[in-house]
């Protein structure tokens, strides 16, 4: 009886964890829907503003850049959602581990004598539970089945696809989805030109993280980033690996203040920011934000401007 009560308590705890995981997954999907809706609205507004200029090469280039940025932002939203659902999947799997088998009463030492003419008692196959001790779901109920209303661990991606109509991009294709042009649209509607494709892609990816909370040591896009986590992630998505620590990101070639281009890095002893153009840089404040280009930062030593792509 005590073992049965303990098992019931364990199942109740598992059910609570499954319900919490389902709620968290639903909230993550809702957040992604809102962010994707905002991306679509911004793109449509910018495309409408560019409509009178689409008969010119410059107008078409600007529209293409807007589309590339929208795709990059959407990819970042999906990546963050995938990370959230991966966390909930781990919780679901932990909560659906089959319980320890119930104890089986010992076999009687001796059987009562059988009367002449009476049918012989059926022999119970080895390992089959005694009647009344077969578990909570019966002989045919799988012990790892999720409670009603809870999506099994293997079904999160399918459920998300059903809800959103989206497909998961493979990590290797995310940088390609961000586009390959040198023109980079900024949030204020202006367009800047990067010195090369890698720098342009790095800026596009960095801009998708505007509004993401600051997290010391953070390296997860859409969730939390620190200053060097932001710049390292953006360049990694563009295909270039740079060091993790801010003071070690003075890589590539030094750049004079008058020659700054999108993708260049402003490096301090304990901080780093990425130049995006038009006198602005993106940095992981709290949250990730655009700021005027500067060379001072809370008394830290300034190591200069650097172009990682050389």
PDB file of N, CA and C in Angstrom, residues 242-284:
ATOM      1  N   UNK A 242      35.260  34.501 -34.413  1.00  0.00           N
ATOM      2  CA  UNK A 242      36.120  35.455 -33.713  1.00  0.00           C
ATOM      3  C   UNK A 242      36.178  35.058 -32.246  1.00  0.00           C
ATOM      4  N   UNK A 243      37.157  35.560 -31.472  1.00  0.00           N
ATOM      5  CA  UNK A 243      37.292  35.152 -30.068  1.00  0.00           C
ATOM      6  C   UNK A 243      36.043  35.478 -29.246  1.00  0.00           C
ATOM      7  N   UNK A 244      35.925  34.801 -28.107  1.00  0.00           N
ATOM      8  CA  UNK A 244      34.754  34.973 -27.241  1.00  0.00           C
ATOM      9  C   UNK A 244      34.818  36.242 -26.396  1.00  0.00           C
ATOM     10  N   UNK A 245      35.987  36.578 -25.844  1.00  0.00           N
ATOM     11  CA  UNK A 245      36.088  37.697 -24.914  1.00  0.00           C
ATOM     12  C   UNK A 245      36.195  39.027 -25.649  1.00  0.00           C
ATOM     13  N   UNK A 246      35.594  40.067 -25.062  1.00  0.00           N
ATOM     14  CA  UNK A 246      35.562  41.379 -25.707  1.00  0.00           C
ATOM     15  C   UNK A 246      36.959  41.895 -26.015  1.00  0.00           C
ATOM     16  N   UNK A 247      37.848  41.861 -25.028  1.00  0.00           N
ATOM     17  CA  UNK A 247      39.186  42.438 -25.208  1.00  0.00           C
ATOM     18  C   UNK A 247      40.035  41.651 -26.193  1.00  0.00           C
ATOM     19  N   UNK A 248      39.574  40.451 -26.587  1.00  0.00           N
ATOM     20  CA  UNK A 248      40.316  39.646 -27.554  1.00  0.00           C
ATOM     21  C   UNK A 248      39.736  39.753 -28.965  1.00  0.00           C
ATOM     22  N   UNK A 249      38.702  40.572 -29.129  1.00  0.00           N
ATOM     23  CA  UNK A 249      38.080  40.712 -30.451  1.00  0.00           C
ATOM     24  C   UNK A 249      38.715  41.827 -31.288  1.00  0.00           C
ATOM     25  N   UNK A 250      39.903  42.277 -30.883  1.00  0.00           N
ATOM     26  CA  UNK A 250      40.658  43.221 -31.716  1.00  0.00           C
ATOM     27  C   UNK A 250      41.424  42.430 -32.771  1.00  0.00           C
ATOM     28  N   UNK A 251      40.654  41.819 -33.681  1.00  0.00           N
ATOM     29  CA  UNK A 251      41.220  40.941 -34.709  1.00  0.00           C
ATOM     30  C   UNK A 251      41.015  41.573 -36.083  1.00  0.00           C
ATOM     31  N   UNK A 252      41.752  41.077 -37.060  1.00  0.00           N
ATOM     32  CA  UNK A 252      41.670  41.625 -38.408  1.00  0.00           C
ATOM     33  C   UNK A 252      42.643  42.772 -38.575  1.00  0.00           C
ATOM     34  N   UNK A 253      42.162  43.907 -39.042  1.00  0.00           N
ATOM     35  CA  UNK A 253      43.033  45.073 -39.247  1.00  0.00           C
ATOM     36  C   UNK A 253      42.460  46.271 -38.505  1.00  0.00           C
ATOM     37  N   UNK A 254      43.326  47.143 -37.967  1.00  0.00           N
ATOM     38  CA  UNK A 254      42.833  48.358 -37.311  1.00  0.00           C
ATOM     39  C   UNK A 254      42.250  49.320 -38.337  1.00  0.00           C
ATOM     40  N   UNK A 255      41.267  50.102 -37.908  1.00  0.00           N
ATOM     41  CA  UNK A 255      40.572  51.022 -38.811  1.00  0.00           C
ATOM     42  C   UNK A 255      40.572  52.414 -38.182  1.00  0.00           C
ATOM     43  N   UNK A 256      40.867  53.418 -38.986  1.00  0.00           N
ATOM     44  CA  UNK A 256      40.828  54.797 -38.516  1.00  0.00           C
ATOM     45  C   UNK A 256      39.380  55.240 -38.325  1.00  0.00           C
ATOM     46  N   UNK A 257      39.115  56.132 -37.362  1.00  0.00           N
ATOM     47  CA  UNK A 257      37.733  56.581 -37.121  1.00  0.00           C
ATOM     48  C   UNK A 257      37.046  57.118 -38.370  1.00  0.00           C
ATOM     49  N   UNK A 258      37.791  57.719 -39.281  1.00  0.00           N
ATOM     50  CA  UNK A 258      37.175  58.262 -40.486  1.00  0.00           C
ATOM     51  C   UNK A 258      36.893  57.234 -41.557  1.00  0.00           C
ATOM     52  N   UNK A 259      37.334  55.995 -41.356  1.00  0.00           N
ATOM     53  CA  UNK A 259      37.160  54.947 -42.368  1.00  0.00           C
ATOM     54  C   UNK A 259      36.226  53.827 -41.911  1.00  0.00           C
ATOM     55  N   UNK A 260      35.428  54.069 -40.890  1.00  0.00           N
ATOM     56  CA  UNK A 260      34.578  53.012 -40.338  1.00  0.00           C
ATOM     57  C   UNK A 260      33.514  52.576 -41.339  1.00  0.00           C
ATOM     58  N   UNK A 261      33.268  51.252 -41.375  1.00  0.00           N
ATOM     59  CA  UNK A 261      32.250  50.659 -42.242  1.00  0.00           C
ATOM     60  C   UNK A 261      31.403  49.703 -41.416  1.00  0.00           C
ATOM     61  N   UNK A 262      30.186  49.381 -41.874  1.00  0.00           N
ATOM     62  CA  UNK A 262      29.354  48.421 -41.156  1.00  0.00           C
ATOM     63  C   UNK A 262      30.086  47.094 -40.937  1.00  0.00           C
ATOM     64  N   UNK A 263      29.999  46.578 -39.725  1.00  0.00           N
ATOM     65  CA  UNK A 263      30.662  45.331 -39.362  1.00  0.00           C
ATOM     66  C   UNK A 263      31.944  45.536 -38.586  1.00  0.00           C
ATOM     67  N   UNK A 264      32.519  46.755 -38.608  1.00  0.00           N
ATOM     68  CA  UNK A 264      33.720  47.019 -37.813  1.00  0.00           C
ATOM     69  C   UNK A 264      33.373  46.944 -36.323  1.00  0.00           C
ATOM     70  N   UNK A 265      34.367  46.635 -35.505  1.00  0.00           N
ATOM     71  CA  UNK A 265      34.160  46.503 -34.063  1.00  0.00           C
ATOM     72  C   UNK A 265      34.871  47.616 -33.311  1.00  0.00           C
ATOM     73  N   UNK A 266      34.194  48.165 -32.305  1.00  0.00           N
ATOM     74  CA  UNK A 266      34.801  49.094 -31.349  1.00  0.00           C
ATOM     75  C   UNK A 266      35.136  48.273 -30.109  1.00  0.00           C
ATOM     76  N   UNK A 267      36.418  48.209 -29.753  1.00  0.00           N
ATOM     77  CA  UNK A 267      36.872  47.282 -28.711  1.00  0.00           C
ATOM     78  C   UNK A 267      37.461  48.052 -27.528  1.00  0.00           C
ATOM     79  N   UNK A 268      36.982  47.727 -26.339  1.00  0.00           N
ATOM     80  CA  UNK A 268      37.534  48.243 -25.088  1.00  0.00           C
ATOM     81  C   UNK A 268      38.143  47.092 -24.296  1.00  0.00           C
ATOM     82  N   UNK A 269      38.731  47.424 -23.129  1.00  0.00           N
ATOM     83  CA  UNK A 269      39.318  46.379 -22.283  1.00  0.00           C
ATOM     84  C   UNK A 269      38.278  45.374 -21.804  1.00  0.00           C
ATOM     85  N   UNK A 270      37.019  45.812 -21.684  1.00  0.00           N
ATOM     86  CA  UNK A 270      35.985  44.898 -21.212  1.00  0.00           C
ATOM     87  C   UNK A 270      34.655  45.074 -21.905  1.00  0.00           C
ATOM     88  N   UNK A 271      34.658  45.607 -23.110  1.00  0.00           N
ATOM     89  CA  UNK A 271      33.407  45.826 -23.840  1.00  0.00           C
ATOM     90  C   UNK A 271      33.698  45.832 -25.336  1.00  0.00           C
ATOM     91  N   UNK A 272      32.671  45.523 -26.124  1.00  0.00           N
ATOM     92  CA  UNK A 272      32.806  45.558 -27.577  1.00  0.00           C
ATOM     93  C   UNK A 272      31.450  45.907 -28.173  1.00  0.00           C
ATOM     94  N   UNK A 273      31.465  46.630 -29.285  1.00  0.00           N
ATOM     95  CA  UNK A 273      30.245  46.985 -30.001  1.00  0.00           C
ATOM     96  C   UNK A 273      30.518  46.871 -31.494  1.00  0.00           C
ATOM     97  N   UNK A 274      29.448  46.740 -32.282  1.00  0.00           N
ATOM     98  CA  UNK A 274      29.589  46.596 -33.736  1.00  0.00           C
ATOM     99  C   UNK A 274      29.065  47.846 -34.438  1.00  0.00           C
ATOM    100  N   UNK A 275      29.872  48.408 -35.316  1.00  0.00           N
ATOM    101  CA  UNK A 275      29.450  49.549 -36.121  1.00  0.00           C
ATOM    102  C   UNK A 275      28.403  49.080 -37.132  1.00  0.00           C
ATOM    103  N   UNK A 276      27.289  49.818 -37.242  1.00  0.00           N
ATOM    104  CA  UNK A 276      26.275  49.467 -38.236  1.00  0.00           C
ATOM    105  C   UNK A 276      26.174  50.518 -39.335  1.00  0.00           C
ATOM    106  N   UNK A 277      26.769  51.689 -39.126  1.00  0.00           N
ATOM    107  CA  UNK A 277      26.726  52.732 -40.141  1.00  0.00           C
ATOM    108  C   UNK A 277      25.888  53.923 -39.710  1.00  0.00           C
ATOM    109  N   UNK A 278      26.002  55.020 -40.466  1.00  0.00           N
ATOM    110  CA  UNK A 278      25.263  56.251 -40.161  1.00  0.00           C
ATOM    111  C   UNK A 278      25.531  56.750 -38.745  1.00  0.00           C
ATOM    112  N   UNK A 279      26.792  56.587 -38.286  1.00  0.00           N
ATOM    113  CA  UNK A 279      27.161  57.082 -36.969  1.00  0.00           C
ATOM    114  C   UNK A 279      26.648  56.264 -35.811  1.00  0.00           C
ATOM    115  N   UNK A 280      26.168  55.042 -36.082  1.00  0.00           N
ATOM    116  CA  UNK A 280      25.585  54.212 -35.030  1.00  0.00           C
ATOM    117  C   UNK A 280      26.351  52.901 -34.870  1.00  0.00           C
ATOM    118  N   UNK A 281      26.222  52.332 -33.685  1.00  0.00           N
ATOM    119  CA  UNK A 281      26.748  50.996 -33.413  1.00  0.00           C
ATOM    120  C   UNK A 281      25.707  50.239 -32.596  1.00  0.00           C
ATOM    121  N   UNK A 282      25.751  48.910 -32.672  1.00  0.00           N
ATOM    122  CA  UNK A 282      24.859  48.062 -31.895  1.00  0.00           C
ATOM    123  C   UNK A 282      25.678  47.415 -30.793  1.00  0.00           C
ATOM    124  N   UNK A 283      25.130  47.396 -29.586  1.00  0.00           N
ATOM    125  CA  UNK A 283      25.850  46.835 -28.448  1.00  0.00           C
ATOM    126  C   UNK A 283      24.857  46.205 -27.478  1.00  0.00           C
ATOM    127  N   UNK A 284      25.363  45.281 -26.680  1.00  0.00           N
ATOM    128  CA  UNK A 284      24.530  44.616 -25.679  1.00  0.00           C
ATOM    129  C   UNK A 284      24.522  45.457 -24.412  1.00  0.00           C
TER     130      UNK A 284
END
